[in-house]
PDB file of C-alpha atoms in Angstrom:
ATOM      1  CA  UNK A 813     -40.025  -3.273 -53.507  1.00 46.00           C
ATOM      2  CA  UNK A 814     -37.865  -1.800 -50.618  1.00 44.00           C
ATOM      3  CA  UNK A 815     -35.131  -3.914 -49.046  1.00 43.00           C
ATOM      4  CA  UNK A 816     -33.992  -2.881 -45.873  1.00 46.00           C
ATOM      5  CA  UNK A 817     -30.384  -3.877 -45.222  1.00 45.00           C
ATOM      6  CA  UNK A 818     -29.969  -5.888 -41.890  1.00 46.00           C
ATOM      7  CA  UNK A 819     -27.929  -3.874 -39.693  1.00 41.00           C
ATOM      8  CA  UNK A 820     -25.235  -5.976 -37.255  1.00 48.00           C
ATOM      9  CA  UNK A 821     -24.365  -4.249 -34.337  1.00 46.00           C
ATOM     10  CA  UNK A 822     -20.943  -5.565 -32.821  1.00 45.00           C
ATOM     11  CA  UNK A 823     -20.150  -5.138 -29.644  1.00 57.00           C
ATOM     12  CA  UNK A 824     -16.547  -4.339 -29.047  1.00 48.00           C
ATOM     13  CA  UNK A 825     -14.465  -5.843 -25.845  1.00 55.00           C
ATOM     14  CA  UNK A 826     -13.947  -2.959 -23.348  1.00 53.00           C
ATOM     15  CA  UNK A 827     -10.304  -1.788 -23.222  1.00 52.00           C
ATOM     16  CA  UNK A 828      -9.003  -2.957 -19.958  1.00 50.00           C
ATOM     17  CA  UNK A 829      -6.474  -0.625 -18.442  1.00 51.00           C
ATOM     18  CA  UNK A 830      -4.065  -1.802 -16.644  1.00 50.00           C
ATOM     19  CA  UNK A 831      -3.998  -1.478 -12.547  1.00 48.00           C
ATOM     20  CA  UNK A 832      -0.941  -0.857 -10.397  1.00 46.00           C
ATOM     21  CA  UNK A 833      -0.334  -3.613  -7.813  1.00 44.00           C
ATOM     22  CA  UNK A 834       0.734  -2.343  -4.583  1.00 48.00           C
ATOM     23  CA  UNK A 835       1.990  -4.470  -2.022  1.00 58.00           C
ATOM     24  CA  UNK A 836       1.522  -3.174   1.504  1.00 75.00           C
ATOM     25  CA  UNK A 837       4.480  -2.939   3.385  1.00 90.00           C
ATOM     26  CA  UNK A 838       4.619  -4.524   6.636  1.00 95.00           C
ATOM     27  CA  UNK A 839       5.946  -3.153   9.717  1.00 96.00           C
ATOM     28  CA  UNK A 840       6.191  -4.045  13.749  1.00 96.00           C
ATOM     29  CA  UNK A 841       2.756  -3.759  15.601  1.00 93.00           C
ATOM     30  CA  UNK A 842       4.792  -2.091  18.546  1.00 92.00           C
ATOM     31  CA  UNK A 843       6.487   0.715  16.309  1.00 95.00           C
ATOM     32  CA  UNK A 844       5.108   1.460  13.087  1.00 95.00           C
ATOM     33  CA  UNK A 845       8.616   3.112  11.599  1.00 97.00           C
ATOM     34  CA  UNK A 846      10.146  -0.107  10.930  1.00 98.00           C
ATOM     35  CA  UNK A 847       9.691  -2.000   8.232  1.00 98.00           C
ATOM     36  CA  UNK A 848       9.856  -5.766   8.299  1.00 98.00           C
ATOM     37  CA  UNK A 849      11.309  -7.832   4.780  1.00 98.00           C
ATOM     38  CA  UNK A 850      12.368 -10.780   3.791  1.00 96.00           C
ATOM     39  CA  UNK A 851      15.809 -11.220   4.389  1.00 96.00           C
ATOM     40  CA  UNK A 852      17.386 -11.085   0.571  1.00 95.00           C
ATOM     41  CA  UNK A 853      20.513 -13.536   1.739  1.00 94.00           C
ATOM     42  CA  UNK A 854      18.687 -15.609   4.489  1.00 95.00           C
ATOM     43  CA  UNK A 855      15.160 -16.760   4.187  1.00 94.00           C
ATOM     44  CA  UNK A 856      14.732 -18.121   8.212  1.00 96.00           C
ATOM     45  CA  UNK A 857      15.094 -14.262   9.324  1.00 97.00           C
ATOM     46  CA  UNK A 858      13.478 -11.218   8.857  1.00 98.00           C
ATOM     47  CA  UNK A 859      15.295  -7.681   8.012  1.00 98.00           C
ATOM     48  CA  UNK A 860      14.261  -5.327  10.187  1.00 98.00           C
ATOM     49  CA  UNK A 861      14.656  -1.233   8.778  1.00 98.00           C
ATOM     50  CA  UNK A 862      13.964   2.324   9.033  1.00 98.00           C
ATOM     51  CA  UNK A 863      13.847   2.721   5.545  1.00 98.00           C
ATOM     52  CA  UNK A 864      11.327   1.543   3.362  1.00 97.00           C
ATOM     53  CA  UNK A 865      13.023   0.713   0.127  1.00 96.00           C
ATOM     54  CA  UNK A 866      12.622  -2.601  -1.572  1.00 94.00           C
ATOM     55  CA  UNK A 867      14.365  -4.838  -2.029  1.00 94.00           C
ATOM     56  CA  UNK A 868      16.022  -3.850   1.553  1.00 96.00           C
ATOM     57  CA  UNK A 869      19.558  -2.880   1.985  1.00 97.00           C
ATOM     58  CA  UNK A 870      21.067  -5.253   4.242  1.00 97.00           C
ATOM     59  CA  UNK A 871      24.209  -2.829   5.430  1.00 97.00           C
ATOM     60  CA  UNK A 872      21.853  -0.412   6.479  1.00 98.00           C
ATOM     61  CA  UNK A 873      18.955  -2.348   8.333  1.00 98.00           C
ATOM     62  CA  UNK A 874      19.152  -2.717  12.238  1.00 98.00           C
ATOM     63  CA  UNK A 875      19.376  -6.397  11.837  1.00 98.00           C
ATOM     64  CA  UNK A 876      17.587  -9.482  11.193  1.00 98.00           C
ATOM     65  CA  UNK A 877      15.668 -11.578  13.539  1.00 98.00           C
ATOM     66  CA  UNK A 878      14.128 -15.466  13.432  1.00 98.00           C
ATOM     67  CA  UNK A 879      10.973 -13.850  15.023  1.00 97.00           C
ATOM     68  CA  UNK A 880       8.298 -10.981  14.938  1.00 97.00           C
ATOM     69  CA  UNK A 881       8.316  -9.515  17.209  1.00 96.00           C
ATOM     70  CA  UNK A 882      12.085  -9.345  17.511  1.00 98.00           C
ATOM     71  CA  UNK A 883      13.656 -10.888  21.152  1.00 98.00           C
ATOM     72  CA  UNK A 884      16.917 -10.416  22.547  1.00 98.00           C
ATOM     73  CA  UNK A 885      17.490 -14.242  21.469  1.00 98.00           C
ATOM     74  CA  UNK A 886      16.124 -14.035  17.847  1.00 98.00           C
ATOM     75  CA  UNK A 887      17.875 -10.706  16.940  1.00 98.00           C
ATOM     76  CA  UNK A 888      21.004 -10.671  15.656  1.00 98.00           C
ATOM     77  CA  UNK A 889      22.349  -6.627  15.224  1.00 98.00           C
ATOM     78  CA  UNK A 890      23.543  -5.229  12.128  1.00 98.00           C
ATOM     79  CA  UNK A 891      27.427  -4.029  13.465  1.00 97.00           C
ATOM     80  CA  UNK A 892      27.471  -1.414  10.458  1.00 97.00           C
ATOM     81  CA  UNK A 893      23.785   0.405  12.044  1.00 98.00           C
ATOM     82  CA  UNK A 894      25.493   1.488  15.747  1.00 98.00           C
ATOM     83  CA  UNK A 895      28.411   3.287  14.051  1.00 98.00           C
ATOM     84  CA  UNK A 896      25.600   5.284  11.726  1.00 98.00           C
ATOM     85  CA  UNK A 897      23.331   5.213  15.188  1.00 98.00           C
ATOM     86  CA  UNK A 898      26.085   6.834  17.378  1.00 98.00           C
ATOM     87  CA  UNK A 899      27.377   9.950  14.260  1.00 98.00           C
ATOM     88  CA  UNK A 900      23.587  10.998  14.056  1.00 98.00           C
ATOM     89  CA  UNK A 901      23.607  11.367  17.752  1.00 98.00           C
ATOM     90  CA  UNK A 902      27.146  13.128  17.988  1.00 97.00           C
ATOM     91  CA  UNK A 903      25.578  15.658  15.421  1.00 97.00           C
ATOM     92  CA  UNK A 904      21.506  15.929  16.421  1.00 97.00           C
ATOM     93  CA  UNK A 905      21.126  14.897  19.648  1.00 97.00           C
ATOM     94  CA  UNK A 906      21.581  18.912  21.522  1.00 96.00           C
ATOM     95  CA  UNK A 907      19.209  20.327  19.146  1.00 96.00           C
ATOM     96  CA  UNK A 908      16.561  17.708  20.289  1.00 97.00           C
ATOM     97  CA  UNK A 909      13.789  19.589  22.255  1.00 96.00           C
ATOM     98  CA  UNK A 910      13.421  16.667  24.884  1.00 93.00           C
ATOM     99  CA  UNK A 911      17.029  16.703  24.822  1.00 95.00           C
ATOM    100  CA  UNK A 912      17.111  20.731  25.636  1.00 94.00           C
ATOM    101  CA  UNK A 913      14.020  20.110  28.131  1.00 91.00           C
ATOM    102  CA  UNK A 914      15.640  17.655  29.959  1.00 90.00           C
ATOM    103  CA  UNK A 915      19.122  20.012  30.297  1.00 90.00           C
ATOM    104  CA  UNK A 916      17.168  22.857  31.542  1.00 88.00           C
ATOM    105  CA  UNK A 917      16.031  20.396  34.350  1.00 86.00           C
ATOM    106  CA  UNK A 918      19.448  19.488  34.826  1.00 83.00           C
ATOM    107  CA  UNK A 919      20.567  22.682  35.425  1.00 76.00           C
ATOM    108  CA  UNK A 920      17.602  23.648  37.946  1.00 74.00           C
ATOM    109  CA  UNK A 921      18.169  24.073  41.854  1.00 63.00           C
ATOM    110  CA  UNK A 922      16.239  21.404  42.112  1.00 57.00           C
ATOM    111  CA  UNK A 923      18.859  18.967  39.607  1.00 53.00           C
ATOM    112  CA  UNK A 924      21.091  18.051  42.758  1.00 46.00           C
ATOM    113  CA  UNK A 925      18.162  14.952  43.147  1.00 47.00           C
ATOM    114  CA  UNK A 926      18.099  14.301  40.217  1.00 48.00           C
ATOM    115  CA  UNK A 927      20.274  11.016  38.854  1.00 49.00           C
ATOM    116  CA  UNK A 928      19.170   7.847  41.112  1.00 49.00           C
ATOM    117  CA  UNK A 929      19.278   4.517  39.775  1.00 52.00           C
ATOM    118  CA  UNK A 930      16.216   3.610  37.554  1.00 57.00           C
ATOM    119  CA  UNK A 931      13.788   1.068  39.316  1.00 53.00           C
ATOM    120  CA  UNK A 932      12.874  -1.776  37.151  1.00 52.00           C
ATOM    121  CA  UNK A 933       9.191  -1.944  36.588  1.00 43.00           C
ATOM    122  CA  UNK A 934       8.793  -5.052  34.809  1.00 42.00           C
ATOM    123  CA  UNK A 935       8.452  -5.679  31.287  1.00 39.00           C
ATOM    124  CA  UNK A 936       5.816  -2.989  30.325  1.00 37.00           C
ATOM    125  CA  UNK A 937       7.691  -0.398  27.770  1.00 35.00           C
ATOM    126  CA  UNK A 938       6.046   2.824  26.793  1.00 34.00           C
ATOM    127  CA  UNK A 939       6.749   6.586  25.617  1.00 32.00           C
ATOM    128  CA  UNK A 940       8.869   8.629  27.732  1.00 33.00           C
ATOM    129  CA  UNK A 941      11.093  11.824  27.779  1.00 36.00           C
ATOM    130  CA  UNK A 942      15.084  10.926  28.551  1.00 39.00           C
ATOM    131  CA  UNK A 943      15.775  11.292  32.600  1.00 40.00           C
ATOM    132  CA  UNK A 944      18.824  13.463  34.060  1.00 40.00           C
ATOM    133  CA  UNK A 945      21.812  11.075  34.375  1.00 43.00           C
ATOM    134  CA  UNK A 946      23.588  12.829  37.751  1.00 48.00           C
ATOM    135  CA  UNK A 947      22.131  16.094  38.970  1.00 52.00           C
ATOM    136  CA  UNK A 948      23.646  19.664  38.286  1.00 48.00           C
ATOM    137  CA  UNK A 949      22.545  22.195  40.167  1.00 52.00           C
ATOM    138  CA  UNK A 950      24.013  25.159  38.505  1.00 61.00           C
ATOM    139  CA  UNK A 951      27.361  22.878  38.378  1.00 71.00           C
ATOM    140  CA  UNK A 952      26.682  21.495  34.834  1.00 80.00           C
ATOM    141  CA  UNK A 953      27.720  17.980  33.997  1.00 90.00           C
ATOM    142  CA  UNK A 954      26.371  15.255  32.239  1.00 92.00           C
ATOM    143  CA  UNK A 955      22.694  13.799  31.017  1.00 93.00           C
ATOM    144  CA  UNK A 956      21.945  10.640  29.596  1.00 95.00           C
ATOM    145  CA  UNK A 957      20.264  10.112  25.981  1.00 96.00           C
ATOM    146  CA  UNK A 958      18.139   7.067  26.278  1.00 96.00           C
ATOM    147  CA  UNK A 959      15.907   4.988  24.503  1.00 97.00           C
ATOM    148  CA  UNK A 960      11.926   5.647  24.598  1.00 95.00           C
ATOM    149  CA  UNK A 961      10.784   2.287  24.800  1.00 95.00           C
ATOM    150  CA  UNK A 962      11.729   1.992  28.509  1.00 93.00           C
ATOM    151  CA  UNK A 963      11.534   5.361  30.169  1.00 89.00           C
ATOM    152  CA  UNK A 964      13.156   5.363  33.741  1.00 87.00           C
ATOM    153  CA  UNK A 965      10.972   7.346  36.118  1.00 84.00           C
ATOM    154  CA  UNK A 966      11.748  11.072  36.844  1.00 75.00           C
ATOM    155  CA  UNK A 967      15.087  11.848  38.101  1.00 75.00           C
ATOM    156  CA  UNK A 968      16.327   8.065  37.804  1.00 84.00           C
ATOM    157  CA  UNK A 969      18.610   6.632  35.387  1.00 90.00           C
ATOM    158  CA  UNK A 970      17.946   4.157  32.522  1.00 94.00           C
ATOM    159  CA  UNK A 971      19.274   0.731  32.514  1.00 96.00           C
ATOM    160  CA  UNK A 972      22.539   0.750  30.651  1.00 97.00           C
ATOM    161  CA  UNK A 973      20.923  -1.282  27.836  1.00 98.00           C
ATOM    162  CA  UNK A 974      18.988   1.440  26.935  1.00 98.00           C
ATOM    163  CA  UNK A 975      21.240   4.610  27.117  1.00 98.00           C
ATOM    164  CA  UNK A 976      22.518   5.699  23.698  1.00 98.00           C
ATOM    165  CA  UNK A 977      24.883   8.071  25.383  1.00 97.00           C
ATOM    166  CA  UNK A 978      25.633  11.345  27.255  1.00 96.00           C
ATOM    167  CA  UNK A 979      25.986  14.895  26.291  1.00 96.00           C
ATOM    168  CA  UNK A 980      27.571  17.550  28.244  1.00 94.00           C
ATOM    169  CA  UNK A 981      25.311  20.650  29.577  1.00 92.00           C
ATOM    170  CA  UNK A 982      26.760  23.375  31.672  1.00 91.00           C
ATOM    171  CA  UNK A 983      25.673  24.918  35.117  1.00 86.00           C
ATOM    172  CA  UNK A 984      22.668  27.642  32.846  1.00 87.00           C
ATOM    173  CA  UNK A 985      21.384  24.364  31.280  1.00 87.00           C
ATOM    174  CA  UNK A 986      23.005  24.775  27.801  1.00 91.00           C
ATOM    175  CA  UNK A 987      24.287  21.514  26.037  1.00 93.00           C
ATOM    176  CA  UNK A 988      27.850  21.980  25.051  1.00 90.00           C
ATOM    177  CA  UNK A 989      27.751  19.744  22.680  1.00 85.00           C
ATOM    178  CA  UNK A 990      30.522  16.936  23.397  1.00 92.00           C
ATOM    179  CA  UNK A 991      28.674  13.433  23.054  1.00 96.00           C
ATOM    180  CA  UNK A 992      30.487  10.208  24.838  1.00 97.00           C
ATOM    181  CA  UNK A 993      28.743   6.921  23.711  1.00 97.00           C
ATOM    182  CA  UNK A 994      27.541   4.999  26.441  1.00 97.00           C
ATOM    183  CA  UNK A 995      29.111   1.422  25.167  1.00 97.00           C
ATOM    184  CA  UNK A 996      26.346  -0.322  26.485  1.00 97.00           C
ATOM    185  CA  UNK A 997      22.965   0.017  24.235  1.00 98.00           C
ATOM    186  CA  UNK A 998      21.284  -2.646  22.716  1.00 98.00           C
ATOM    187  CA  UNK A 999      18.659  -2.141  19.728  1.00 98.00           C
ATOM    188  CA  UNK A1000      16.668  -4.910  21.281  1.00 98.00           C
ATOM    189  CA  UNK A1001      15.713  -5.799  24.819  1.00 98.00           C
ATOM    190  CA  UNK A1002      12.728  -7.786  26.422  1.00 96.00           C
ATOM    191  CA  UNK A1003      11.397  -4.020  26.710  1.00 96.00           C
ATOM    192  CA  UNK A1004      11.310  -3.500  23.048  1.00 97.00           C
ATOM    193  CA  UNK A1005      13.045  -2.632  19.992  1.00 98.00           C
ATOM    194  CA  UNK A1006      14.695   1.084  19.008  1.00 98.00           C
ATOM    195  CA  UNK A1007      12.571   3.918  19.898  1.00 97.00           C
ATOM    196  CA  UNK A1008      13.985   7.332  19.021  1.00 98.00           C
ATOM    197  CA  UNK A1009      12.051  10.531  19.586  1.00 97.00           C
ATOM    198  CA  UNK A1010      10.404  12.389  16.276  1.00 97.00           C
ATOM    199  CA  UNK A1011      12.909  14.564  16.033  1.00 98.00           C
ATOM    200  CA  UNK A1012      15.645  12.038  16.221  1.00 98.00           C
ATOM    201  CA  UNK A1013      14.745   9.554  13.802  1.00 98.00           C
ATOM    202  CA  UNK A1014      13.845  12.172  11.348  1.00 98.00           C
ATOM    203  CA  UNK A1015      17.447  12.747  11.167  1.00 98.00           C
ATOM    204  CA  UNK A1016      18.218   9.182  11.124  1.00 98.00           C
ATOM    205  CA  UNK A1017      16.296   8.166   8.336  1.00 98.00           C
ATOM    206  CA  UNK A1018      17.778  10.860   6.163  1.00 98.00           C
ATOM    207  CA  UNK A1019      21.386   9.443   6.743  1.00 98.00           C
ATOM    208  CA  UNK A1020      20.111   6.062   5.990  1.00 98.00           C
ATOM    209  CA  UNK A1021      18.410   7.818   2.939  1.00 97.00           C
ATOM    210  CA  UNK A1022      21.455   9.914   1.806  1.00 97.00           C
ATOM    211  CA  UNK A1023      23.871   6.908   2.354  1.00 97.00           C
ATOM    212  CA  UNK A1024      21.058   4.469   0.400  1.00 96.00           C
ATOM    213  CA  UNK A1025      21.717   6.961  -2.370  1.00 93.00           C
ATOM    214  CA  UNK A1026      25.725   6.870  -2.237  1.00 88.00           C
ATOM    215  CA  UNK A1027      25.821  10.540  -0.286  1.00 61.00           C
ATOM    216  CA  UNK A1028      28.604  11.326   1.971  1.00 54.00           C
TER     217      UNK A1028
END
């Protein structure tokens, strides 16, 4: 007689690979280029950054803030962000297209009406291209470099708060190149927080990036 040998089929646990956690980085509703952490010495605030790096660097963020949104009363500036702020400026801010735009309109016939005080229009904030600080007309001068969140209306000047600083452009509408700090910008007002055009914070983030990295 035939035996046939019972056959045991074992099934085997699949092999589980292991998965990546990512953890979503969070950044401000109003401007989607800074990054919001945990602040590594101070857990009441939050760091706020251009750079996305974790943990944060704390000597290069723009400064921390007992809110998000940031306000003028829960923000407390980083002192060691205007200096890096300001050199990116000196060096960038004449090959900026708005920038270059905005000479050009200096330097029209037209210029001479342009520089009036800036009307304040409430606390709406919203994209803009800088405004002509005092009119040229083929005499050259100076324009103001301002912030985007709060853009004065054409031909008037931003508030003070939100002028980074001033270049100098001649009477053909060419930017000389000498930059004078305007002494009186604040990262964060009730308009909003930093708001740099493309070009601009492209070459702010790689400064941030090359001095993350120990560059010179």
């Amino acid at each position: 007689m035939l035996y046939r040998a019972a056959v045991r089929t074992v099934r085997l646990p699949a092999v589980c690979k292991p998965t990546l956690s990512v953890r979503a980085l969070s950044t401000l509703p109003s401007n989607p280029h800074i990054y919001v952490f945990e602040h590594p010495l101070d857990a009441t605030r939050s760091l706020l950054t251009l750079l996305p790096t974790e943990p944060p660097n704390v000597q290069l963020a723009l400064g921390a803030s007992t809110s998000v949104p940031p306000t003028p009363d829960s923000f407390t500036e980083n002192r060691q962000f205007h200096p890096i702020l300001q050199s990116v400026l000196a060096t960038h801010a004449i090959n900026d297209p708005s920038v270059k735009q905005q000479a050009a309109a200096f330097a029209s016939p037209g210029g001479f009406n342009l520089g009036q005080p800036n009307k304040r229009s409430g606390d709406g904030a919203g994209a803009a291209n800088q405004q002509a600080g005092m009119g040229g007309a083929n005499k050259g001068g100076w324009i103001h470099v301002s912030d985007e969140r709060n853009p004065p209306d054409w031909g008037r000047i931003a508030w003070p708060e939100d002028i980074f600083g001033s270049v100098e452009v001649d009477g053909n509408g060419s930017l000389i190149g000498n930059w004078q700090d305007s002494g009186t910008y604040r990262i964060v007002t009730r308009e909003g927080i930093l708001g740099l055009t493309p070009y601009l914070r492209e070459k702010l983030v790689r400064r941030l990036k090359e001095l993350e990295t120990g560059g010179k």
